[in-house]
Amino acid sequence: MAFDAARGVTVLFGGYGAGLQGDTWTWDGLSWTLAATQGPSPRAYHAMAYDSVRSRVVLFGGFDDVAPLGDTWEWDGTAWQQMHPAVSPPARQEFAMVFDEGRGETVLFGGTTMVSYFSDTWVWDGTAWTERLAPTSPPERNGHAMAWDSLRGKAVLFGGIVWFSDTWERDAEQGAIAAALTFGTGCGVPPLSLSPDASARPTVGSSARALLGNTPSPLAFVSLGLSNTSAGPFPLPLPLTGFGMTGCDLLQSAEELGLPAAPSGTTSAVFDFLIPFESRLLGMHLYLQGWAFAPGANPSNIILSNGLDWTIGT
């Protein structure tokens, strides 16, 4: 069941009765009303949560007496609609879902196929399911319960099978949120620039993208560093005039040099970097700086961009 706040009724779907049920009922505090007989197939051990941003009840998975299910449905107060995301959580039963009001997404955790058990976390934004990693998460389990604590902005999980009695919280700010911020200034006339691509943030399991602007030639590169305060024994920023790059500063530690950027125009290029799907990378910073061949700009014929600080997250 889930409470549909937009329509002021509790919505119930399916379960075991005289066999598996596939009917939808609503409770208004006084009486039950049969709201629909069409929609998801009959099932039990599914989960539902109310998306208060989009005024939809979200249903996922369950068991149809043959196998676990992995379908996604939404109830708009009148009818069910099956959603067809490109990627979904593996089919499962006996899991839990809750709507995270802080992030505006439905959160799914755990469950079982009765052969294997899950400890994964997925979120649904109304269009797509995305697996979310966190530095720590509850062990695999099924039969647990979750609820949203609106006063403290946390999803609360308790218990489950096999006989857990532990308590976990996932708050709206838990985990690292992917971010990309510029720092420092570039050199050259006009200065070489490095900026984030909002559509390709530095998230685990995806390719992050940075955009180079004012490139004076097709030869452009990016260096990656783990620090923006020191490069070996040298504090940053480090002036590079003595190396023939007049007016330029090294802004990051440059453990990786000369990673190629692909030209995207006469004065622009793009740099793509695949970030592995590893929870240990969450919260890690990568510092980027662009380099470009600039004939006649200075004795070295090289100019550098401003810096870009990537925070790896979800």
mmCIF file with all atom_site columns, C-alpha atoms in Angstrom, residues 16-95:
data_model
loop_
_atom_site.group_PDB
_atom_site.id
_atom_site.type_symbol
_atom_site.label_atom_id
_atom_site.label_alt_id
_atom_site.label_comp_id
_atom_site.label_asym_id
_atom_site.label_entity_id
_atom_site.label_seq_id
_atom_site.pdbx_PDB_ins_code
_atom_site.Cartn_x
_atom_site.Cartn_y
_atom_site.Cartn_z
_atom_site.occupancy
_atom_site.B_iso_or_equiv
_atom_site.pdbx_formal_charge
_atom_site.auth_seq_id
_atom_site.auth_comp_id
_atom_site.auth_asym_id
_atom_site.auth_atom_id
_atom_site.pdbx_PDB_model_num
ATOM 1  C CA . TYR A 1 16 ? -2.406  -13.127 -1.867  1.00 0.00 ? 16 TYR A CA 1
ATOM 2  C CA . GLY A 1 17 ? -6.097  -13.800 -1.219  1.00 0.00 ? 17 GLY A CA 1
ATOM 3  C CA . ALA A 1 18 ? -7.953  -16.615 -2.923  1.00 0.00 ? 18 ALA A CA 1
ATOM 4  C CA . GLY A 1 19 ? -4.884  -16.912 -5.108  1.00 0.00 ? 19 GLY A CA 1
ATOM 5  C CA . LEU A 1 20 ? -2.887  -14.001 -6.438  1.00 0.00 ? 20 LEU A CA 1
ATOM 6  C CA . GLN A 1 21 ? -4.750  -10.718 -6.802  1.00 0.00 ? 21 GLN A CA 1
ATOM 7  C CA . GLY A 1 22 ? -4.407  -8.006  -9.468  1.00 0.00 ? 22 GLY A CA 1
ATOM 8  C CA . ASP A 1 23 ? -7.019  -5.504  -8.303  1.00 0.00 ? 23 ASP A CA 1
ATOM 9  C CA . THR A 1 24 ? -6.557  -1.924  -7.094  1.00 0.00 ? 24 THR A CA 1
ATOM 10 C CA . TRP A 1 25 ? -8.486  -0.526  -4.115  1.00 0.00 ? 25 TRP A CA 1
ATOM 11 C CA . THR A 1 26 ? -8.508  2.871   -2.415  1.00 0.00 ? 26 THR A CA 1
ATOM 12 C CA . TRP A 1 27 ? -9.352  3.729   1.215   1.00 0.00 ? 27 TRP A CA 1
ATOM 13 C CA . ASP A 1 28 ? -10.570 7.252   2.038   1.00 0.00 ? 28 ASP A CA 1
ATOM 14 C CA . GLY A 1 29 ? -10.817 6.784   5.815   1.00 0.00 ? 29 GLY A CA 1
ATOM 15 C CA . LEU A 1 30 ? -14.430 5.615   5.660   1.00 0.00 ? 30 LEU A CA 1
ATOM 16 C CA . SER A 1 31 ? -14.732 2.999   2.937   1.00 0.00 ? 31 SER A CA 1
ATOM 17 C CA . TRP A 1 32 ? -12.908 0.880   0.404   1.00 0.00 ? 32 TRP A CA 1
ATOM 18 C CA . THR A 1 33 ? -13.552 1.464   -3.308  1.00 0.00 ? 33 THR A CA 1
ATOM 19 C CA . LEU A 1 34 ? -12.551 -0.853  -6.127  1.00 0.00 ? 34 LEU A CA 1
ATOM 20 C CA . ALA A 1 35 ? -10.585 1.581   -8.300  1.00 0.00 ? 35 ALA A CA 1
ATOM 21 C CA . ALA A 1 36 ? -9.322  -0.662  -11.126 1.00 0.00 ? 36 ALA A CA 1
ATOM 22 C CA . THR A 1 37 ? -9.199  -4.263  -12.265 1.00 0.00 ? 37 THR A CA 1
ATOM 23 C CA . GLN A 1 38 ? -6.745  -3.592  -15.116 1.00 0.00 ? 38 GLN A CA 1
ATOM 24 C CA . GLY A 1 39 ? -3.062  -2.843  -14.627 1.00 0.00 ? 39 GLY A CA 1
ATOM 25 C CA . PRO A 1 40 ? -0.109  -4.862  -13.362 1.00 0.00 ? 40 PRO A CA 1
ATOM 26 C CA . SER A 1 41 ? -0.436  -8.633  -13.505 1.00 0.00 ? 41 SER A CA 1
ATOM 27 C CA . PRO A 1 42 ? -1.531  -10.375 -10.283 1.00 0.00 ? 42 PRO A CA 1
ATOM 28 C CA . ARG A 1 43 ? 1.356   -10.602 -7.833  1.00 0.00 ? 43 ARG A CA 1
ATOM 29 C CA . ALA A 1 44 ? 2.560   -10.527 -4.234  1.00 0.00 ? 44 ALA A CA 1
ATOM 30 C CA . TYR A 1 45 ? 5.732   -9.396  -2.449  1.00 0.00 ? 45 TYR A CA 1
ATOM 31 C CA . HIS A 1 46 ? 6.003   -6.249  -4.618  1.00 0.00 ? 46 HIS A CA 1
ATOM 32 C CA . ALA A 1 47 ? 6.569   -2.737  -3.255  1.00 0.00 ? 47 ALA A CA 1
ATOM 33 C CA . MET A 1 48 ? 4.920   0.638   -3.775  1.00 0.00 ? 48 MET A CA 1
ATOM 34 C CA . ALA A 1 49 ? 5.874   4.219   -2.913  1.00 0.00 ? 49 ALA A CA 1
ATOM 35 C CA . TYR A 1 50 ? 4.200   7.586   -3.521  1.00 0.00 ? 50 TYR A CA 1
ATOM 36 C CA . ASP A 1 51 ? 6.162   10.097  -5.596  1.00 0.00 ? 51 ASP A CA 1
ATOM 37 C CA . SER A 1 52 ? 5.037   13.432  -4.112  1.00 0.00 ? 52 SER A CA 1
ATOM 38 C CA . VAL A 1 53 ? 6.836   15.444  -6.814  1.00 0.00 ? 53 VAL A CA 1
ATOM 39 C CA . ARG A 1 54 ? 4.923   13.893  -9.714  1.00 0.00 ? 54 ARG A CA 1
ATOM 40 C CA . SER A 1 55 ? 1.800   12.763  -7.781  1.00 0.00 ? 55 SER A CA 1
ATOM 41 C CA . ARG A 1 56 ? 2.223   9.137   -8.830  1.00 0.00 ? 56 ARG A CA 1
ATOM 42 C CA . VAL A 1 57 ? 2.248   5.833   -6.965  1.00 0.00 ? 57 VAL A CA 1
ATOM 43 C CA . VAL A 1 58 ? 5.208   3.777   -8.194  1.00 0.00 ? 58 VAL A CA 1
ATOM 44 C CA . LEU A 1 59 ? 5.106   -0.042  -8.190  1.00 0.00 ? 59 LEU A CA 1
ATOM 45 C CA . PHE A 1 60 ? 7.965   -2.402  -8.942  1.00 0.00 ? 60 PHE A CA 1
ATOM 46 C CA . GLY A 1 61 ? 8.497   -6.149  -9.119  1.00 0.00 ? 61 GLY A CA 1
ATOM 47 C CA . GLY A 1 62 ? 7.077   -8.862  -6.927  1.00 0.00 ? 62 GLY A CA 1
ATOM 48 C CA . PHE A 1 63 ? 6.285   -12.548 -7.453  1.00 0.00 ? 63 PHE A CA 1
ATOM 49 C CA . ASP A 1 64 ? 3.638   -14.138 -9.701  1.00 0.00 ? 64 ASP A CA 1
ATOM 50 C CA . ASP A 1 65 ? 3.868   -17.707 -8.300  1.00 0.00 ? 65 ASP A CA 1
ATOM 51 C CA . VAL A 1 66 ? 6.289   -18.609 -11.103 1.00 0.00 ? 66 VAL A CA 1
ATOM 52 C CA . ALA A 1 67 ? 9.198   -16.184 -10.957 1.00 0.00 ? 67 ALA A CA 1
ATOM 53 C CA . PRO A 1 68 ? 10.244  -12.796 -9.546  1.00 0.00 ? 68 PRO A CA 1
ATOM 54 C CA . LEU A 1 69 ? 9.120   -9.787  -11.598 1.00 0.00 ? 69 LEU A CA 1
ATOM 55 C CA . GLY A 1 70 ? 11.058  -6.739  -12.753 1.00 0.00 ? 70 GLY A CA 1
ATOM 56 C CA . ASP A 1 71 ? 8.411   -4.439  -14.260 1.00 0.00 ? 71 ASP A CA 1
ATOM 57 C CA . THR A 1 72 ? 7.687   -0.803  -13.320 1.00 0.00 ? 72 THR A CA 1
ATOM 58 C CA . TRP A 1 73 ? 4.203   0.724   -13.129 1.00 0.00 ? 73 TRP A CA 1
ATOM 59 C CA . GLU A 1 74 ? 2.736   4.098   -12.111 1.00 0.00 ? 74 GLU A CA 1
ATOM 60 C CA . TRP A 1 75 ? -0.759  4.916   -10.814 1.00 0.00 ? 75 TRP A CA 1
ATOM 61 C CA . ASP A 1 76 ? -2.085  8.423   -11.578 1.00 0.00 ? 76 ASP A CA 1
ATOM 62 C CA . GLY A 1 77 ? -5.257  8.150   -9.501  1.00 0.00 ? 77 GLY A CA 1
ATOM 63 C CA . THR A 1 78 ? -7.299  6.763   -12.371 1.00 0.00 ? 78 THR A CA 1
ATOM 64 C CA . ALA A 1 79 ? -5.293  4.098   -14.179 1.00 0.00 ? 79 ALA A CA 1
ATOM 65 C CA . TRP A 1 80 ? -2.035  2.190   -14.154 1.00 0.00 ? 80 TRP A CA 1
ATOM 66 C CA . GLN A 1 81 ? 0.600   2.835   -16.816 1.00 0.00 ? 81 GLN A CA 1
ATOM 67 C CA . GLN A 1 82 ? 3.496   0.464   -17.433 1.00 0.00 ? 82 GLN A CA 1
ATOM 68 C CA . MET A 1 83 ? 6.828   2.247   -17.763 1.00 0.00 ? 83 MET A CA 1
ATOM 69 C CA . HIS A 1 84 ? 9.532   0.951   -20.076 1.00 0.00 ? 84 HIS A CA 1
ATOM 70 C CA . PRO A 1 85 ? 12.923  2.239   -18.882 1.00 0.00 ? 85 PRO A CA 1
ATOM 71 C CA . ALA A 1 86 ? 16.016  1.183   -20.825 1.00 0.00 ? 86 ALA A CA 1
ATOM 72 C CA . VAL A 1 87 ? 17.579  -0.216  -17.630 1.00 0.00 ? 87 VAL A CA 1
ATOM 73 C CA . SER A 1 88 ? 15.790  -1.665  -14.604 1.00 0.00 ? 88 SER A CA 1
ATOM 74 C CA . PRO A 1 89 ? 16.793  -3.340  -11.339 1.00 0.00 ? 89 PRO A CA 1
ATOM 75 C CA . PRO A 1 90 ? 17.041  -7.121  -11.650 1.00 0.00 ? 90 PRO A CA 1
ATOM 76 C CA . ALA A 1 91 ? 13.722  -8.883  -11.047 1.00 0.00 ? 91 ALA A CA 1
ATOM 77 C CA . ARG A 1 92 ? 13.081  -9.481  -7.332  1.00 0.00 ? 92 ARG A CA 1
ATOM 78 C CA . GLN A 1 93 ? 10.583  -9.862  -4.527  1.00 0.00 ? 93 GLN A CA 1
ATOM 79 C CA . GLU A 1 94 ? 10.396  -9.009  -0.802  1.00 0.00 ? 94 GLU A CA 1
ATOM 80 C CA . PHE A 1 95 ? 12.320  -5.741  -1.131  1.00 0.00 ? 95 PHE A CA 1
#
